[in-house]
Coordinates of C-alpha atoms and ligand atoms in Angstrom, one line a residue:
X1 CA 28.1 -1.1 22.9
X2 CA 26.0 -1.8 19.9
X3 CA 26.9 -0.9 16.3
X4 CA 23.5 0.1 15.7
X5 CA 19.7 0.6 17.4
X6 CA 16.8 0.4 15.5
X7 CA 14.1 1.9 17.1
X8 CA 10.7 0.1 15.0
X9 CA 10.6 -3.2 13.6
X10 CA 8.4 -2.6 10.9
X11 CA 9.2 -3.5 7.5
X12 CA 11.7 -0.3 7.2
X13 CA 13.4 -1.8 10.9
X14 CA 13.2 -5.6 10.3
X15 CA 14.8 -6.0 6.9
X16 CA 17.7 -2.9 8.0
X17 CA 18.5 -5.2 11.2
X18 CA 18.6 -8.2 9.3
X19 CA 21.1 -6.3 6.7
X20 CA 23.2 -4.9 9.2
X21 CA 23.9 -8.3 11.5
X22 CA 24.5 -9.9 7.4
X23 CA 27.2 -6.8 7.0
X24 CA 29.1 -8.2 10.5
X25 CA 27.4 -5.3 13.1
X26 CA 26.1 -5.8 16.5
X27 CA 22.2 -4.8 16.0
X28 CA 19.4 -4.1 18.4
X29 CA 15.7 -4.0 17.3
X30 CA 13.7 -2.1 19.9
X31 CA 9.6 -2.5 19.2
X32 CA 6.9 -1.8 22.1
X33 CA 4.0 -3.6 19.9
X34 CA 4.3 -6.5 17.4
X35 CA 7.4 -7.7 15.3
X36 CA 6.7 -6.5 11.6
X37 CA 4.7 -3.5 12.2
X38 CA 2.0 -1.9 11.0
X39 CA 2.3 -4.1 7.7
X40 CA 2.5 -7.4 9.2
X41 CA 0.1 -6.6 11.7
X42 CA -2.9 -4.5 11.0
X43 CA -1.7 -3.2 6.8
X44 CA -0.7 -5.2 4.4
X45 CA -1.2 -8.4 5.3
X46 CA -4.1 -8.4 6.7
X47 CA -5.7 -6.8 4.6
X48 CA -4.4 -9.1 1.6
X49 CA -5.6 -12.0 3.6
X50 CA -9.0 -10.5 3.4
X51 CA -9.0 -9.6 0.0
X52 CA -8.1 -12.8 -1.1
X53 CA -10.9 -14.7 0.8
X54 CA -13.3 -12.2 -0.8
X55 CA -12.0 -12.8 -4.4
X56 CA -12.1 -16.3 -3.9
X57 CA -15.9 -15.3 -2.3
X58 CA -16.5 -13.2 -5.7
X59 CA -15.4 -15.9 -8.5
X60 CA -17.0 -18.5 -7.2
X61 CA -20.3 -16.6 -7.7
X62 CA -19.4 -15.3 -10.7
X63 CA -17.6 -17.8 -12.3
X64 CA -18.4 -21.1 -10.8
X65 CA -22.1 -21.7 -13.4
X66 CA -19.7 -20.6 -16.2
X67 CA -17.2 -22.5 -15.7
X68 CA -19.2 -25.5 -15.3
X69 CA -19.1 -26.0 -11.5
X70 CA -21.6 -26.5 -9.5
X71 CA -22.1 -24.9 -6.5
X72 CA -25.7 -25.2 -4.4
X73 CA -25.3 -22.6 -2.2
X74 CA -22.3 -20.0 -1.4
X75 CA -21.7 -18.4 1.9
X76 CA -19.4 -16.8 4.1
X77 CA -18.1 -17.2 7.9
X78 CA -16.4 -14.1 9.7
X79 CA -15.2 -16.2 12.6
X80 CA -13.3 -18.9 10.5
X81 CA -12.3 -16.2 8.1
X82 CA -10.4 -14.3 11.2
X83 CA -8.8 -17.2 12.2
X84 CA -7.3 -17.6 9.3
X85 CA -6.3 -14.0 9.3
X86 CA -4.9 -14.3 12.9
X87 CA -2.7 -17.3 11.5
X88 CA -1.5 -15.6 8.3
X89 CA -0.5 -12.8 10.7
X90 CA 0.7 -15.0 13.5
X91 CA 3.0 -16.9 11.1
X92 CA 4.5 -13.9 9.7
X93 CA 5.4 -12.6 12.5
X94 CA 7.0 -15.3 13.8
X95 CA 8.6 -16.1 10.5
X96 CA 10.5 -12.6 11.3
X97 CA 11.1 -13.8 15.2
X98 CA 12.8 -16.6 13.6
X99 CA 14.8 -14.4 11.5
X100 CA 16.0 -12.0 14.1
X101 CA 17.4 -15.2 16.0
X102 CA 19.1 -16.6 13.2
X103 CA 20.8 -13.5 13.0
X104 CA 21.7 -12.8 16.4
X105 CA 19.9 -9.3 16.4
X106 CA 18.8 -8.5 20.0
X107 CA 15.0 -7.8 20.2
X108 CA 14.1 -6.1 23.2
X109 CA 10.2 -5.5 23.4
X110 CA 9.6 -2.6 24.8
X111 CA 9.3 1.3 24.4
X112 CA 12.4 3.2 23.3
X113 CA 13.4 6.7 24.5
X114 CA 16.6 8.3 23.0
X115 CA 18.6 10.1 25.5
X116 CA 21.0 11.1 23.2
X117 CA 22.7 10.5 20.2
X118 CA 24.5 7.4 21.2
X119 CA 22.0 6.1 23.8
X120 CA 18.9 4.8 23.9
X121 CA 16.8 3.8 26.9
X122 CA 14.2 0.9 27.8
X123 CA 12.4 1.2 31.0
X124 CA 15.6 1.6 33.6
X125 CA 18.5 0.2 31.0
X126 CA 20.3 2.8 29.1
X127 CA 22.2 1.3 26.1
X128 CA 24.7 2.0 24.0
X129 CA 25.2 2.6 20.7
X130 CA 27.4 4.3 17.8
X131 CA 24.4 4.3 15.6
X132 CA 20.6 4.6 15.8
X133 CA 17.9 4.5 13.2
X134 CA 14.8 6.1 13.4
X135 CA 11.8 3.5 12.2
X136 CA 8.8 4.7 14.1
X137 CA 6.3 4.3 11.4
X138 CA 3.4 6.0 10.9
X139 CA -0.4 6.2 12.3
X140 CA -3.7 6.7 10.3
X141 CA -4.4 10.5 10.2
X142 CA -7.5 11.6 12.3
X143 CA -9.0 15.2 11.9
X144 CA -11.9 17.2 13.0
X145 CA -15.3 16.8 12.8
X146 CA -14.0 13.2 13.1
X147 CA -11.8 13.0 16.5
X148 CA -14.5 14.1 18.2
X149 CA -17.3 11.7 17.4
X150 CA -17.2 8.0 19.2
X151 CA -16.5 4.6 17.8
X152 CA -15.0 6.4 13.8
X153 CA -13.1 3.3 13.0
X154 CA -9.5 3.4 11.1
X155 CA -8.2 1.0 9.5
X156 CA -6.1 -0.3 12.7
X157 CA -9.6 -0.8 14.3
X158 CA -11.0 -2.6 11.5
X159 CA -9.3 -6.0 12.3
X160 CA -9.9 -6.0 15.8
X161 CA -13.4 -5.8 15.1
X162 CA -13.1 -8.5 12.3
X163 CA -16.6 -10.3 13.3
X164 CA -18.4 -7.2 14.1
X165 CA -18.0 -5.8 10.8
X166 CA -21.3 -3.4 9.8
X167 CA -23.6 -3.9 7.1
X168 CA -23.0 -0.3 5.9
X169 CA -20.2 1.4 6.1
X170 CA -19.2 4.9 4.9
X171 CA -15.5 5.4 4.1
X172 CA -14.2 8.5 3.5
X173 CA -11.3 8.6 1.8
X174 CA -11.3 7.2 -1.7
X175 CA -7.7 6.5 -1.8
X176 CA -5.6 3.4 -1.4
X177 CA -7.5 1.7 2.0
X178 CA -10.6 3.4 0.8
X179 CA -10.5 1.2 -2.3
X180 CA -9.1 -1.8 -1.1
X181 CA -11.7 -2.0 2.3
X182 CA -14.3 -0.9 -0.2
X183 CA -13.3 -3.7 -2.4
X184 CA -13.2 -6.5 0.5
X185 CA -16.4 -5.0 2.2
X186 CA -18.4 -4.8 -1.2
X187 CA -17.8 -8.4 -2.2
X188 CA -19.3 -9.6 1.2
X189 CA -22.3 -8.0 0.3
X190 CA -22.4 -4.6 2.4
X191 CA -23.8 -1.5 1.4
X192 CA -20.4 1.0 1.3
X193 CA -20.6 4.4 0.5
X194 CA -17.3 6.5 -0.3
X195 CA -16.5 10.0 0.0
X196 CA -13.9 11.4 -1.6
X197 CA -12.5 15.0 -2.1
X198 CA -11.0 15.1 -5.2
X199 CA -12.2 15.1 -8.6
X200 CA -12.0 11.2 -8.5
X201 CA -10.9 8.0 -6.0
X202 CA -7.9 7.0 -6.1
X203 CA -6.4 10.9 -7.7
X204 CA -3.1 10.2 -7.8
X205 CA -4.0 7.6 -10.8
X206 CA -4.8 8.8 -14.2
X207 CA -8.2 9.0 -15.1
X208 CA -8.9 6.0 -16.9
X209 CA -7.4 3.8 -14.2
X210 CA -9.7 5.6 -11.4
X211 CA -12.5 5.3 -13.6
X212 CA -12.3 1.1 -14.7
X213 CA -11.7 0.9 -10.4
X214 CA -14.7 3.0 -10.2
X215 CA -16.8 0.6 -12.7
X216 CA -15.9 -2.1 -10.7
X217 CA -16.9 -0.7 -7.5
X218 CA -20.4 0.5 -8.6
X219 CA -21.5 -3.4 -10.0
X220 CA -20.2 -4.0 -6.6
X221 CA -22.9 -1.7 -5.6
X222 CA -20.6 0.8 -3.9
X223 CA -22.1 4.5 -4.0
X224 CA -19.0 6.9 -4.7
X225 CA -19.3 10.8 -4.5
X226 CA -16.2 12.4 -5.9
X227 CA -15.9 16.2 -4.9
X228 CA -17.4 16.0 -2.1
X229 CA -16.6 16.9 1.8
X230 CA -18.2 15.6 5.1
X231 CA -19.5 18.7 7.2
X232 CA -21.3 17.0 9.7
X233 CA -21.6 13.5 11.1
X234 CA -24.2 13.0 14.3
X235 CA -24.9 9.6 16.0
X236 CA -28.0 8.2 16.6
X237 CA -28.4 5.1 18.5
X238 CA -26.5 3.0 16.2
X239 CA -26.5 4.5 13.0
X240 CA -24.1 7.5 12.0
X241 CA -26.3 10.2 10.1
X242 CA -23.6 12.1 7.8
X243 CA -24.1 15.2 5.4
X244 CA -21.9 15.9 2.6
X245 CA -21.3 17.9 0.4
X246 CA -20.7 19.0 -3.5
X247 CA -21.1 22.6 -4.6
X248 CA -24.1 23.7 -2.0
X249 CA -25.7 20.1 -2.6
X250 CA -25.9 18.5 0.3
X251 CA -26.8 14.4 0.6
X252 CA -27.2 12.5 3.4
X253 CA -25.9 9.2 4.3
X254 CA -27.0 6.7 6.9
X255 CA -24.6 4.0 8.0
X256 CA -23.5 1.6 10.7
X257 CA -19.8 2.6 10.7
X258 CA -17.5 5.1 9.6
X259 CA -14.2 4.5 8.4
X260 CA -11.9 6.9 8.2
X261 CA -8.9 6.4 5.4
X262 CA -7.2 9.7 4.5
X263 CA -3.4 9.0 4.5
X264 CA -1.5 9.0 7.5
X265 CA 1.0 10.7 9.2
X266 CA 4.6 10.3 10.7
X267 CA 5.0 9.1 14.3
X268 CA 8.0 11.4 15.8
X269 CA 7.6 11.4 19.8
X270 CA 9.0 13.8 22.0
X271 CA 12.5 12.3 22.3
X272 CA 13.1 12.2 18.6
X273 CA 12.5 16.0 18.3
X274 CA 14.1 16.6 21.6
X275 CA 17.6 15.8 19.8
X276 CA 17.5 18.6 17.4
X277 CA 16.9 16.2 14.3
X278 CA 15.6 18.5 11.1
X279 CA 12.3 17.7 10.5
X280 CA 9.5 19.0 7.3
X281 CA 6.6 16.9 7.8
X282 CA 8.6 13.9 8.4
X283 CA 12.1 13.2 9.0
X284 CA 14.7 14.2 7.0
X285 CA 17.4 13.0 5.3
X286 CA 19.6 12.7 2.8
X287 CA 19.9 9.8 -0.3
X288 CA 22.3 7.8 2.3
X289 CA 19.4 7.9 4.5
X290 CA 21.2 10.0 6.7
X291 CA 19.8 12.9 8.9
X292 CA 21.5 15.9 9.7
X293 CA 23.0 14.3 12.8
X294 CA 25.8 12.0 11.5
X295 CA 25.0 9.1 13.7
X296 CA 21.3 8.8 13.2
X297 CA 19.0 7.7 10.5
X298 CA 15.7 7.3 9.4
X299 CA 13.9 4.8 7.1
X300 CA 10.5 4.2 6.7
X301 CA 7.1 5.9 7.2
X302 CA 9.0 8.0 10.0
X303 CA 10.5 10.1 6.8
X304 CA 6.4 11.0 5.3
X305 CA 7.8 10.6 2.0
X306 CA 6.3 7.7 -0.3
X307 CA 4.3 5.6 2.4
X308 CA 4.9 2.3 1.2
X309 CA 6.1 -1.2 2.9
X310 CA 8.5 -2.0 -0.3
X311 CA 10.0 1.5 -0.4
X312 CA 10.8 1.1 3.6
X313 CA 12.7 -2.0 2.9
X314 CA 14.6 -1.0 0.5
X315 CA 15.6 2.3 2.7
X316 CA 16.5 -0.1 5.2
X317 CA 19.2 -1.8 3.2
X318 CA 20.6 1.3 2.1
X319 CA 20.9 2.7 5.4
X320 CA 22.6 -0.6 6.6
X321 CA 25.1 -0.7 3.9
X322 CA 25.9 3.2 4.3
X323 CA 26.4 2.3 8.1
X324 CA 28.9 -0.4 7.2
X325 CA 31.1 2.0 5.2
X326 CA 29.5 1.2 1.9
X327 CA 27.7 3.8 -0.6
X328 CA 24.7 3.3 -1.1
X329 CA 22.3 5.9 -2.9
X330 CA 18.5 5.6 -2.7
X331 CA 16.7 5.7 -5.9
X332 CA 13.0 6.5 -6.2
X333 CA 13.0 6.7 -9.6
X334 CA 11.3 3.0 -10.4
X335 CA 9.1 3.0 -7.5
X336 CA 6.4 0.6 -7.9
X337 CA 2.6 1.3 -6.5
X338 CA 0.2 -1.5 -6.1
X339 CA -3.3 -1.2 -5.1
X340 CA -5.2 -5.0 -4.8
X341 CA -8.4 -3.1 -5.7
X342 CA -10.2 -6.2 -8.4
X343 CA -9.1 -5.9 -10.5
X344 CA -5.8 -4.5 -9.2
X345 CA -3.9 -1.9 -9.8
X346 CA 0.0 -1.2 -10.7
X347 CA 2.1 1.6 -11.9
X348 CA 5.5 1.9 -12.6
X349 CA 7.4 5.4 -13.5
X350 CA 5.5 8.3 -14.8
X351 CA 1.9 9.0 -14.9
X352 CA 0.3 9.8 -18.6
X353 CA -1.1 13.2 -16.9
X354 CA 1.9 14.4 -15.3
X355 CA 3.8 13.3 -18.9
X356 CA 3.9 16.1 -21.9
X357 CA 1.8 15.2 -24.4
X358 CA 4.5 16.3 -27.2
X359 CA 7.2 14.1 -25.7
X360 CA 6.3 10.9 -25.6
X361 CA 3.7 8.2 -26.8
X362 CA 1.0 6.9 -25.3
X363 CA 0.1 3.2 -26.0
X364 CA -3.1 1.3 -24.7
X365 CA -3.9 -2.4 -25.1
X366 CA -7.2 -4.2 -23.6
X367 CA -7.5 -7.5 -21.5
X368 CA -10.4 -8.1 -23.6
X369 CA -8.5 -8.8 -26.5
X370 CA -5.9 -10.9 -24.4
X371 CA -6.4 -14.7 -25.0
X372 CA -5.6 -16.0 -21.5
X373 CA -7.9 -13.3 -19.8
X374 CA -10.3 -14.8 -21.8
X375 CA -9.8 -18.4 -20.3
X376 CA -10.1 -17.0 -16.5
X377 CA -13.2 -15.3 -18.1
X378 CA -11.7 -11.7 -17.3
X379 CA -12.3 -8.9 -19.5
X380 CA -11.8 -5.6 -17.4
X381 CA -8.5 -3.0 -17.7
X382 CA -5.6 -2.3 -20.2
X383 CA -1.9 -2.0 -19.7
X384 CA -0.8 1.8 -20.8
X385 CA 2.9 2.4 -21.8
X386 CA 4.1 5.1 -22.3
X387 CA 7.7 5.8 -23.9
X388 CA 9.5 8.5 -25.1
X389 CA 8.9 10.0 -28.5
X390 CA 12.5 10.3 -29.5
X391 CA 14.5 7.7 -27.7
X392 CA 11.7 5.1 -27.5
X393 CA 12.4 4.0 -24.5
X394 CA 9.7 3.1 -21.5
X395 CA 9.6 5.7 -18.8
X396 CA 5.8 5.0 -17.6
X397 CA 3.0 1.6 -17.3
X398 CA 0.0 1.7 -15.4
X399 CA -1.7 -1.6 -15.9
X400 CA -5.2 -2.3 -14.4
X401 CA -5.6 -6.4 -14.6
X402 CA -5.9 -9.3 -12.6
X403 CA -2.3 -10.3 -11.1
X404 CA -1.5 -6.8 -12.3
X405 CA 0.7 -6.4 -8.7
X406 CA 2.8 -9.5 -9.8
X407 CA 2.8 -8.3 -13.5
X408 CA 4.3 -4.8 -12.5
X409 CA 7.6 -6.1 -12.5
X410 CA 8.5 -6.2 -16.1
X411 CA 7.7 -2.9 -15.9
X412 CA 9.7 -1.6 -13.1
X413 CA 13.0 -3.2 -14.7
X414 CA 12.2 -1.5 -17.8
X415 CA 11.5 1.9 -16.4
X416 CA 14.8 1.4 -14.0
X417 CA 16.9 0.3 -16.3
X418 CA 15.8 2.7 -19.5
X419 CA 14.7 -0.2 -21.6
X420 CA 13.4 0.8 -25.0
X421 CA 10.5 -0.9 -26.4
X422 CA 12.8 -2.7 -28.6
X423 CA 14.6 -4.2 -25.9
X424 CA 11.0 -5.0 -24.5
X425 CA 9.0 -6.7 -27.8
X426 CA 12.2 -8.4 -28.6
X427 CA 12.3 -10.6 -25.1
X428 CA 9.8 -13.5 -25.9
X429 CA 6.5 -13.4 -24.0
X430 CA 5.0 -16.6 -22.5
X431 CA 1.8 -17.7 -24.4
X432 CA -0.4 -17.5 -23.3
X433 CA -0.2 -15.1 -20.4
X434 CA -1.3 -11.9 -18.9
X435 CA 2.3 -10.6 -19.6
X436 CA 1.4 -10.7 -23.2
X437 CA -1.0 -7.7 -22.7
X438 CA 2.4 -5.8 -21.4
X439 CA 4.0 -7.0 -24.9
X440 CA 1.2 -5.9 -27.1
X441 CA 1.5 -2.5 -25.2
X442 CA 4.6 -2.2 -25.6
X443 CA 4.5 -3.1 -29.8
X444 CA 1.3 -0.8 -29.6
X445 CA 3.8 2.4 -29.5
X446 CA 5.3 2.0 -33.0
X447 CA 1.6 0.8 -33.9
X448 CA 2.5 -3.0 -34.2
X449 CA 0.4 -4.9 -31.4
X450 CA -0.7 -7.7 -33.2
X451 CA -3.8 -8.8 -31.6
X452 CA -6.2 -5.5 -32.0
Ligands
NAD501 P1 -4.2 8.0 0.5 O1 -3.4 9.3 0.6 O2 -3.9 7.0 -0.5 O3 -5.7 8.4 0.3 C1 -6.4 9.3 1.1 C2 -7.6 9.8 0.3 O4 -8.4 10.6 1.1 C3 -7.2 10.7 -0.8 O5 -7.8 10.3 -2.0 C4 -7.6 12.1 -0.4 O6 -8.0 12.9 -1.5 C5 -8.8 11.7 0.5 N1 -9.2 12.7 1.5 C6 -8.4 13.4 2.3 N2 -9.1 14.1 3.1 C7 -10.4 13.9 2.9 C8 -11.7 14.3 3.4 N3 -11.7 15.2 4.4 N4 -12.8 13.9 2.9 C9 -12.8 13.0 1.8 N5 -11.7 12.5 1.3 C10 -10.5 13.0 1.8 O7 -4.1 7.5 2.0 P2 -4.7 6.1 2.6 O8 -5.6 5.4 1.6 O9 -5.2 6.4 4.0 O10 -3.4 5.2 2.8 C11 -2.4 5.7 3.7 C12 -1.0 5.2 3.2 O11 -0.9 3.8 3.3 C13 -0.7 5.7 1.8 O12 0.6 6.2 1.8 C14 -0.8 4.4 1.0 O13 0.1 4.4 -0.1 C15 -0.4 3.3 2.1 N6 -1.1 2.1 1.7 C16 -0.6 1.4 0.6 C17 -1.2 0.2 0.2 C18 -0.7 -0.5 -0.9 O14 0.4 -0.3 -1.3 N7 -1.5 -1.4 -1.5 C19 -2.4 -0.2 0.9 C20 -2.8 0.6 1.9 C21 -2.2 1.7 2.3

């Protein structure tokens, strides 16, 4: 008899088992693909791995003649650049093997079907179990006109076909793998073409930050067209012919591949809804991470809620430490987002569109005026705080900079903990660093940044 099955070892499965086996409970992990799921395998990682090798890609021919290195000739190789994709991946994965022994969690690699709420089958053994969590994951969504048309590649195809990648692409989809395949597949060269159906990429950013992403893009010689919808994609020999459209305006667009990147959606197979779980468009539960069946959880991509590797982990713990007899309350309230577009993205806390304009104060501050973004030769984004009128303290920061995903931090500690911008300007800054553009921010709301 187990304590607990978890039934997914994503990042929302892994990081829960781990927690659980820590707390003193007998855990199984039950995963039919890879250990580490989607983000190990074909999402986060991955595609980092990629990015990074293109960034290195763009600033040596960028930077290199400026900073006084020379480089004859600059160049690229898919095959050596998937090995070392297939070992970041590869040693990931096993890092998490190695973890799951250490901690005594049975892993048994196979397809689980609940029978019902305390067992849980695998092939022709039925186990059991006082507790089960639900960490299915999720799948890229696929829709009409685009199911039906062969070869439409998703972002779980794109790594398989690594070395074949096109030398146009369309993507449609501006949002979070839009950008970031955009980003990787613009640097190498190829001619990318996004389609996106909002007024802007990326729309759940503010303006300003879609817009210095969008900059970026078009030197990159991306072609964006916001507003607009595909209506009809046809094939022809190799090429896909695609028409969209704006108002009655139609365009066409000729391109090797087609990538499709517009969210994705829960996985919830037969035997999950067979138990009578409540489900919206995910799973649901409550801030213990408990659904309405007492014994069963879910964490993770599973719920359709915030789609994000970090968030999964963290419901994870909380769902281990509420099945040890703890309390533990999720909180989404300082939930960062990062998006390794170049430069990257982070946000932290509310948004300055979704904020009132007569409560609170908005406070921008430039990388160009930022001394060590000078000395890496960086000059694109701004850090945006904004705090509360009255109590002055931080509630929002979207910050568009290079190493902004590592910067984000300060903020999310801020926004969590309801830090003013007192608290903030009086905790000394290293100089010089990118952090200081966060500082001058910060001092920029009572109207004090000192270097503009
Ligand atoms: P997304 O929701 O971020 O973006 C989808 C985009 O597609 C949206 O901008 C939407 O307006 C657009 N869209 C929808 N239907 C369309 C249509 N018919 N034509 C044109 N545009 C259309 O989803 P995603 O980019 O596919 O990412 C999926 C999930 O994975 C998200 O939850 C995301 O947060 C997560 N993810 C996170 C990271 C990260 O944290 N860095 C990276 C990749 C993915």
């Amino acid at each position: 008899m187990y304590d607990v099955i978890i039934i997914g070892a994503g990042p929302a499965g892994y990081v829960s088992a781990i927690r659980l086996s820590q707390l003193g409970k007998k855990v199984a992990i039950i995963e039919k693909e890879y250990l580490g799921g989607t983000c190990t395998n074909k999402g986060c990682i991955p595609t980092k791995t990629l990015l990074s090798c293109a960034h290195l890609y763009d600033e040596i021919i960028s930077k290199s003649n400026k900073f006084g290195i020379n480089i004859n000739s600059v160049s690229y190789d898919l095959n050596k650049m998937d090995n070392y994709l297939t070992t970041v991946v590869t040693q990931t994965r096993k890092g998490i093997e190695y973890l799951i022994k250490k901690n005594k969690i049975d892993f048994i690699n196979a397809t689980a079907e609940i029978v019902d709420t305390n067992h849980v089958k695998t092939g022709n053994n039925i186990l059991e179990t006082k507790n089960i969590i639900l960490a299915h994951g999720s799948e890229p969504a696929v829709f009409p006109p685009f199911n039906s048309i062969e070869g439409i590649w998703t972002s779980d195809d794109f790594f398989i076909n690594l070395k074949d990648i096109p030398n146009s692409i369309l993507i449609v989809g501006g949002g979070v793998i839009g950008v970031e395949f955009a980003t990787f597949l613009a640097s190498l060269g190829k001619k990318v073409y996004i389609v996106e159906l909002m007024d802007h990429i990326l729309p759940t950013e503010d303006l300003d930050v879609s817009q210095e992403i969008k900059r970026s893009l078009l030197r990159k010689g991306v072609e964006i067209y916001e507003k607009n919808k595909v209506i009809n994609v046809e094939k022809d020999g190799k090429m896909y012919i695609s028409k969209i459209e704006e108002n009655g305006k139609i365009t066409e667009i000729n391109s090797e591949k087609i990538l499709l990147a517009v969210g994705r959606k829960p996985v919830i197979p037969e035997d999950v809804k067979k138990i009578g779980i409540e489900i919206n468009k995910g799973i649901k539960t409550d801030l213990n991470m408990r659904t309405n069946i007492s014994n069963i959880y879910a964490i993770g991509d599973i719920r359709a809620d915030i789609m994000l590797a970090h968030v999964a982990m963290y419901e994870g713990i909380v769902a281990a430490h509420n099945i040890a007899g703890e309390k533990k309350i999720m909180d989404y309230n300082a939930v960062p987002n990062v998006i390794f577009s170049n430069p990257e993205i982070a946000t932290v806390g509310i948004k300055e569109k979704d904020a009132n304009p007569e409560e609170v104060i908005v406070s921008k501050f430039p990388v160009s005026a930022n001394a060590r973004a000078r000395t890496i030769n960086e000059k694109n984004g701004f850090v945006k705080v904004i705090a509360d009128k009255r109590s002055k303290k931080i509630i929002g920061i979207s910050i568009v900079s290079q190493n902004a995903t590592e910067m984000i931090m300060e903020g999310v500690l801020a926004v969590k903990y309801g830090m003013t911008t007192n608290q903030l300007t009086d905790a000394i800054h290293p100089h010089p660093t990118l952090s200081e553009i966060i500082l001058e921010a910060v001092e920029g709301v009572e109207g004090k940044a000192i270097h503009i």
